[in-house]
PDB file of C-alpha atoms in Angstrom:
ATOM      1  CA  MET A   3      17.343 -52.771 -24.302  1.00  0.00           C
ATOM      2  CA  GLU A   4      15.350 -54.253 -27.062  1.00  0.00           C
ATOM      3  CA  VAL A   5      11.618 -54.451 -27.048  1.00  0.00           C
ATOM      4  CA  GLN A   6      11.541 -58.247 -26.572  1.00  0.00           C
ATOM      5  CA  GLU A   7      13.675 -57.844 -23.573  1.00  0.00           C
ATOM      6  CA  ALA A   8      11.467 -55.201 -21.980  1.00  0.00           C
ATOM      7  CA  ILE A   9       8.463 -57.433 -22.667  1.00  0.00           C
ATOM      8  CA  ARG A  10      10.201 -60.257 -20.977  1.00  0.00           C
ATOM      9  CA  LYS A  11      11.688 -58.228 -18.034  1.00  0.00           C
ATOM     10  CA  ARG A  12       8.543 -56.276 -17.137  1.00  0.00           C
ATOM     11  CA  ARG A  13       6.889 -56.997 -13.826  1.00  0.00           C
ATOM     12  CA  SER A  14       4.161 -55.850 -11.620  1.00  0.00           C
ATOM     13  CA  ILE A  15       6.084 -53.993  -8.843  1.00  0.00           C
ATOM     14  CA  ARG A  16       4.498 -53.267  -5.683  1.00  0.00           C
ATOM     15  CA  LYS A  17       7.364 -52.056  -3.653  1.00  0.00           C
ATOM     16  CA  TYR A  18       9.336 -48.967  -4.693  1.00  0.00           C
ATOM     17  CA  LYS A  19      12.440 -47.117  -3.513  1.00  0.00           C
ATOM     18  CA  ASP A  20      11.899 -43.853  -1.806  1.00  0.00           C
ATOM     19  CA  LYS A  21      13.367 -41.973  -4.905  1.00  0.00           C
ATOM     20  CA  PRO A  22      11.345 -39.572  -7.064  1.00  0.00           C
ATOM     21  CA  VAL A  23      10.990 -40.088 -10.842  1.00  0.00           C
ATOM     22  CA  PRO A  24      12.622 -37.046 -12.576  1.00  0.00           C
ATOM     23  CA  ASP A  25      10.579 -34.907 -14.934  1.00  0.00           C
ATOM     24  CA  GLU A  26      12.798 -35.586 -17.838  1.00  0.00           C
ATOM     25  CA  VAL A  27      11.897 -39.508 -17.337  1.00  0.00           C
ATOM     26  CA  ILE A  28       8.324 -38.643 -17.001  1.00  0.00           C
ATOM     27  CA  ASP A  29       8.564 -36.665 -20.273  1.00  0.00           C
ATOM     28  CA  GLU A  30      10.121 -39.838 -21.986  1.00  0.00           C
ATOM     29  CA  LEU A  31       7.264 -41.952 -20.671  1.00  0.00           C
ATOM     30  CA  ILE A  32       4.513 -39.695 -22.128  1.00  0.00           C
ATOM     31  CA  GLU A  33       6.271 -39.535 -25.420  1.00  0.00           C
ATOM     32  CA  ALA A  34       6.339 -43.133 -25.612  1.00  0.00           C
ATOM     33  CA  ALA A  35       2.576 -43.381 -25.008  1.00  0.00           C
ATOM     34  CA  ARG A  36       1.917 -40.300 -27.380  1.00  0.00           C
ATOM     35  CA  LEU A  37       3.447 -42.284 -30.237  1.00  0.00           C
ATOM     36  CA  ALA A  38       1.116 -45.276 -29.854  1.00  0.00           C
ATOM     37  CA  PRO A  39      -1.407 -46.170 -32.574  1.00  0.00           C
ATOM     38  CA  SER A  40      -5.100 -45.257 -32.415  1.00  0.00           C
ATOM     39  CA  GLY A  41      -7.969 -45.772 -34.655  1.00  0.00           C
ATOM     40  CA  ASN A  42      -8.698 -43.150 -37.113  1.00  0.00           C
ATOM     41  CA  ASN A  43      -5.614 -41.344 -35.504  1.00  0.00           C
ATOM     42  CA  ILE A  44      -8.065 -40.039 -32.787  1.00  0.00           C
ATOM     43  CA  GLN A  45      -5.328 -40.288 -29.968  1.00  0.00           C
ATOM     44  CA  PRO A  46      -7.994 -40.172 -27.251  1.00  0.00           C
ATOM     45  CA  TRP A  47      -5.475 -40.886 -24.140  1.00  0.00           C
ATOM     46  CA  ARG A  48      -5.179 -38.320 -21.492  1.00  0.00           C
ATOM     47  CA  PHE A  49      -2.745 -38.613 -18.517  1.00  0.00           C
ATOM     48  CA  TYR A  50      -2.867 -37.103 -15.215  1.00  0.00           C
ATOM     49  CA  VAL A  51       0.776 -37.328 -13.450  1.00  0.00           C
ATOM     50  CA  VAL A  52       0.241 -37.292  -9.787  1.00  0.00           C
ATOM     51  CA  LYS A  53       3.315 -36.931  -7.518  1.00  0.00           C
ATOM     52  CA  ASN A  54       1.483 -35.325  -4.679  1.00  0.00           C
ATOM     53  CA  LYS A  55      -0.846 -38.137  -3.423  1.00  0.00           C
ATOM     54  CA  GLU A  56      -2.264 -36.262  -0.259  1.00  0.00           C
ATOM     55  CA  ALA A  57      -5.793 -36.089  -1.560  1.00  0.00           C
ATOM     56  CA  PHE A  58      -5.630 -39.585  -2.734  1.00  0.00           C
ATOM     57  CA  VAL A  59      -4.713 -40.873   0.822  1.00  0.00           C
ATOM     58  CA  LYS A  60      -7.348 -38.498   2.622  1.00  0.00           C
ATOM     59  CA  ASN A  61      -9.886 -39.950   0.324  1.00  0.00           C
ATOM     60  CA  LYS A  62      -8.795 -43.613   0.265  1.00  0.00           C
ATOM     61  CA  VAL A  63      -9.233 -44.110  -3.478  1.00  0.00           C
ATOM     62  CA  PHE A  64      -7.081 -47.130  -3.675  1.00  0.00           C
ATOM     63  CA  HIS A  65      -7.911 -50.535  -2.131  1.00  0.00           C
ATOM     64  CA  GLN A  66      -4.223 -51.470  -2.070  1.00  0.00           C
ATOM     65  CA  ASP A  67      -2.047 -49.669   0.176  1.00  0.00           C
ATOM     66  CA  PHE A  68       1.236 -50.233  -2.128  1.00  0.00           C
ATOM     67  CA  VAL A  69      -0.160 -47.704  -4.438  1.00  0.00           C
ATOM     68  CA  TYR A  70       0.019 -44.745  -1.901  1.00  0.00           C
ATOM     69  CA  LYS A  71       3.755 -45.494  -1.494  1.00  0.00           C
ATOM     70  CA  ALA A  72       4.562 -45.307  -5.241  1.00  0.00           C
ATOM     71  CA  PRO A  73       6.667 -42.292  -5.985  1.00  0.00           C
ATOM     72  CA  LEU A  74       4.535 -41.516  -9.197  1.00  0.00           C
ATOM     73  CA  ILE A  75       0.909 -42.395 -10.272  1.00  0.00           C
ATOM     74  CA  ILE A  76      -0.215 -41.997 -13.673  1.00  0.00           C
ATOM     75  CA  VAL A  77      -3.990 -41.809 -13.978  1.00  0.00           C
ATOM     76  CA  CYS A  78      -5.022 -43.104 -17.367  1.00  0.00           C
ATOM     77  CA  CYS A  79      -7.969 -41.806 -19.005  1.00  0.00           C
ATOM     78  CA  SER A  80      -9.559 -41.741 -22.577  1.00  0.00           C
ATOM     79  CA  ASP A  81     -11.896 -39.346 -24.216  1.00  0.00           C
ATOM     80  CA  PRO A  82     -14.489 -41.422 -26.317  1.00  0.00           C
ATOM     81  CA  GLN A  83     -15.983 -38.213 -27.832  1.00  0.00           C
ATOM     82  CA  GLY A  84     -13.649 -38.129 -31.064  1.00  0.00           C
ATOM     83  CA  PHE A  85     -15.026 -41.784 -31.775  1.00  0.00           C
ATOM     84  CA  ALA A  86     -18.481 -40.878 -30.968  1.00  0.00           C
ATOM     85  CA  GLU A  87     -18.165 -37.941 -33.583  1.00  0.00           C
ATOM     86  CA  LEU A  88     -16.826 -40.439 -36.002  1.00  0.00           C
ATOM     87  CA  TYR A  89     -19.725 -42.856 -35.335  1.00  0.00           C
ATOM     88  CA  LYS A  90     -22.390 -40.364 -36.054  1.00  0.00           C
ATOM     89  CA  VAL A  91     -21.728 -40.824 -39.747  1.00  0.00           C
ATOM     90  CA  SER A  92     -22.231 -44.540 -39.649  1.00  0.00           C
ATOM     91  CA  LYS A  93     -25.653 -45.712 -38.206  1.00  0.00           C
ATOM     92  CA  ASP A  94     -24.938 -49.401 -38.360  1.00  0.00           C
ATOM     93  CA  LEU A  95     -22.054 -49.526 -35.623  1.00  0.00           C
ATOM     94  CA  ASP A  96     -22.831 -50.404 -32.101  1.00  0.00           C
ATOM     95  CA  GLU A  97     -23.185 -47.485 -29.863  1.00  0.00           C
ATOM     96  CA  ARG A  98     -20.847 -48.833 -27.268  1.00  0.00           C
ATOM     97  CA  ASP A  99     -17.814 -48.925 -29.768  1.00  0.00           C
ATOM     98  CA  PRO A 100     -16.849 -45.287 -29.081  1.00  0.00           C
ATOM     99  CA  VAL A 101     -15.972 -46.264 -25.362  1.00  0.00           C
ATOM    100  CA  LEU A 102     -14.567 -49.480 -26.505  1.00  0.00           C
ATOM    101  CA  ARG A 103     -12.307 -48.048 -28.934  1.00  0.00           C
ATOM    102  CA  ALA A 104     -11.191 -45.302 -26.451  1.00  0.00           C
ATOM    103  CA  TRP A 105     -10.402 -48.089 -23.973  1.00  0.00           C
ATOM    104  CA  ARG A 106      -8.488 -49.998 -26.501  1.00  0.00           C
ATOM    105  CA  ASP A 107      -6.431 -47.096 -27.825  1.00  0.00           C
ATOM    106  CA  LEU A 108      -5.748 -46.115 -24.054  1.00  0.00           C
ATOM    107  CA  SER A 109      -4.512 -49.633 -23.434  1.00  0.00           C
ATOM    108  CA  LEU A 110      -2.040 -49.423 -26.572  1.00  0.00           C
ATOM    109  CA  ALA A 111      -0.566 -46.232 -25.337  1.00  0.00           C
ATOM    110  CA  CYS A 112      -0.127 -47.348 -21.766  1.00  0.00           C
ATOM    111  CA  GLU A 113       1.686 -50.547 -22.937  1.00  0.00           C
ATOM    112  CA  ASN A 114       4.055 -48.334 -24.750  1.00  0.00           C
ATOM    113  CA  LEU A 115       4.594 -46.127 -21.543  1.00  0.00           C
ATOM    114  CA  VAL A 116       5.013 -49.293 -19.168  1.00  0.00           C
ATOM    115  CA  LEU A 117       7.678 -50.841 -21.747  1.00  0.00           C
ATOM    116  CA  ARG A 118       9.575 -47.627 -21.951  1.00  0.00           C
ATOM    117  CA  ALA A 119       9.373 -47.377 -18.062  1.00  0.00           C
ATOM    118  CA  THR A 120      10.956 -50.961 -17.953  1.00  0.00           C
ATOM    119  CA  GLU A 121      13.541 -49.825 -20.483  1.00  0.00           C
ATOM    120  CA  LEU A 122      14.491 -46.863 -18.116  1.00  0.00           C
ATOM    121  CA  GLY A 123      14.854 -49.095 -15.103  1.00  0.00           C
ATOM    122  CA  LEU A 124      11.328 -48.160 -13.578  1.00  0.00           C
ATOM    123  CA  GLY A 125       9.010 -50.614 -12.002  1.00  0.00           C
ATOM    124  CA  THR A 126       5.139 -50.411 -12.833  1.00  0.00           C
ATOM    125  CA  CYS A 127       1.809 -51.736 -11.856  1.00  0.00           C
ATOM    126  CA  TYR A 128      -1.535 -51.595 -13.518  1.00  0.00           C
ATOM    127  CA  VAL A 129      -4.219 -50.853 -10.859  1.00  0.00           C
ATOM    128  CA  GLY A 130      -7.923 -51.133 -11.794  1.00  0.00           C
ATOM    129  CA  TRP A 131      -9.221 -51.719  -8.177  1.00  0.00           C
ATOM    130  CA  ILE A 132      -9.835 -47.968  -7.542  1.00  0.00           C
ATOM    131  CA  LYS A 133     -12.622 -45.575  -6.675  1.00  0.00           C
ATOM    132  CA  ARG A 134     -12.958 -44.008 -10.162  1.00  0.00           C
ATOM    133  CA  GLU A 135     -15.654 -41.362  -9.536  1.00  0.00           C
ATOM    134  CA  ARG A 136     -13.714 -40.117  -6.504  1.00  0.00           C
ATOM    135  CA  ILE A 137     -10.487 -39.697  -8.534  1.00  0.00           C
ATOM    136  CA  LYS A 138     -12.285 -37.955 -11.200  1.00  0.00           C
ATOM    137  CA  GLU A 139     -13.687 -35.403  -8.662  1.00  0.00           C
ATOM    138  CA  ILE A 140     -10.256 -34.863  -6.872  1.00  0.00           C
ATOM    139  CA  LEU A 141      -8.576 -34.392 -10.296  1.00  0.00           C
ATOM    140  CA  ASP A 142     -11.435 -32.560 -11.980  1.00  0.00           C
ATOM    141  CA  ILE A 143     -11.462 -34.971 -14.941  1.00  0.00           C
ATOM    142  CA  PRO A 144     -14.288 -34.451 -17.212  1.00  0.00           C
ATOM    143  CA  GLU A 145     -17.202 -36.481 -16.906  1.00  0.00           C
ATOM    144  CA  ARG A 146     -17.029 -37.915 -20.579  1.00  0.00           C
ATOM    145  CA  TYR A 147     -13.630 -39.391 -19.881  1.00  0.00           C
ATOM    146  CA  VAL A 148     -13.301 -42.939 -19.127  1.00  0.00           C
ATOM    147  CA  LEU A 149     -10.829 -43.612 -16.171  1.00  0.00           C
ATOM    148  CA  ALA A 150      -9.706 -47.136 -17.003  1.00  0.00           C
ATOM    149  CA  TYR A 151      -6.952 -47.517 -14.499  1.00  0.00           C
ATOM    150  CA  VAL A 152      -3.762 -46.056 -12.770  1.00  0.00           C
ATOM    151  CA  ILE A 153      -0.124 -47.019 -13.235  1.00  0.00           C
ATOM    152  CA  ALA A 154       1.759 -47.032 -10.087  1.00  0.00           C
ATOM    153  CA  MET A 155       5.404 -46.260 -10.744  1.00  0.00           C
ATOM    154  CA  GLY A 156       8.825 -45.828  -9.201  1.00  0.00           C
ATOM    155  CA  TYR A 157      12.351 -47.376  -8.908  1.00  0.00           C
ATOM    156  CA  PRO A 158      11.651 -51.007  -7.832  1.00  0.00           C
ATOM    157  CA  ASP A 159      12.672 -52.316  -4.621  1.00  0.00           C
ATOM    158  CA  GLU A 160      11.721 -55.883  -5.253  1.00  0.00           C
ATOM    159  CA  GLU A 161      12.546 -58.316  -7.920  1.00  0.00           C
ATOM    160  CA  PRO A 162       9.623 -60.510  -8.534  1.00  0.00           C
ATOM    161  CA  LYS A 163      10.269 -63.909 -10.399  1.00  0.00           C
ATOM    162  CA  PRO A 164       8.327 -64.342 -13.736  1.00  0.00           C
ATOM    163  CA  ARG A 165       4.952 -65.632 -13.332  1.00  0.00           C
ATOM    164  CA  GLU A 166       3.785 -68.654 -15.484  1.00  0.00           C
ATOM    165  CA  LYS A 167       2.100 -67.767 -18.756  1.00  0.00           C
ATOM    166  CA  LYS A 168      -0.470 -69.865 -20.829  1.00  0.00           C
ATOM    167  CA  SER A 169       0.911 -71.844 -23.745  1.00  0.00           C
ATOM    168  CA  LYS A 170       0.229 -70.823 -27.244  1.00  0.00           C
ATOM    169  CA  GLU A 171      -2.021 -73.742 -27.567  1.00  0.00           C
ATOM    170  CA  GLU A 172      -4.138 -72.439 -24.832  1.00  0.00           C
ATOM    171  CA  ILE A 173      -4.627 -68.828 -26.298  1.00  0.00           C
ATOM    172  CA  VAL A 174      -4.710 -69.711 -29.991  1.00  0.00           C
ATOM    173  CA  LEU A 175      -8.205 -71.192 -30.476  1.00  0.00           C
ATOM    174  CA  LYS A 176      -7.912 -71.813 -34.205  1.00  0.00           C
ATOM    175  CA  GLU A 177      -5.627 -71.405 -37.042  1.00  0.00           C
ATOM    176  CA  PHE A 178      -6.853 -71.166 -40.546  1.00  0.00           C
TER     177      PHE A 178
END
């Protein structure tokens, strides 16, 4: 599958077959994320691969029930510390930039992961409506990490139609 095909084929999947995602496939996904670009090559992304969702169910960390039914959940975090260290040497930069840059770079890595998942026949769904602090407690995620979202994942048990996208004229505000 070509990249353009994966981009066009990717859908937010909310129904999954009861079939586990093999470890070799998970390794392929993490490898795709690992190869993403990052500012100053900081590579701030951190992933928690969750197969056993028992603690999540018990603590009701998701507002959408379909997430609990996904065979695999990737908890997507980013560590802004590398950027904070970088910014100590430049006093004229916005102090929020380390967190924003960590979030940005995580998103680049996750899009690689999601496109690779599409290529491998998996369905994914970014989920941001979550109880972040509770998830961080359950997984013992360091306080400084930004928990941006989770990606629910598995073999799709639905084929949603493409959703309408805005036109180029709506998103390109000005050409020079």
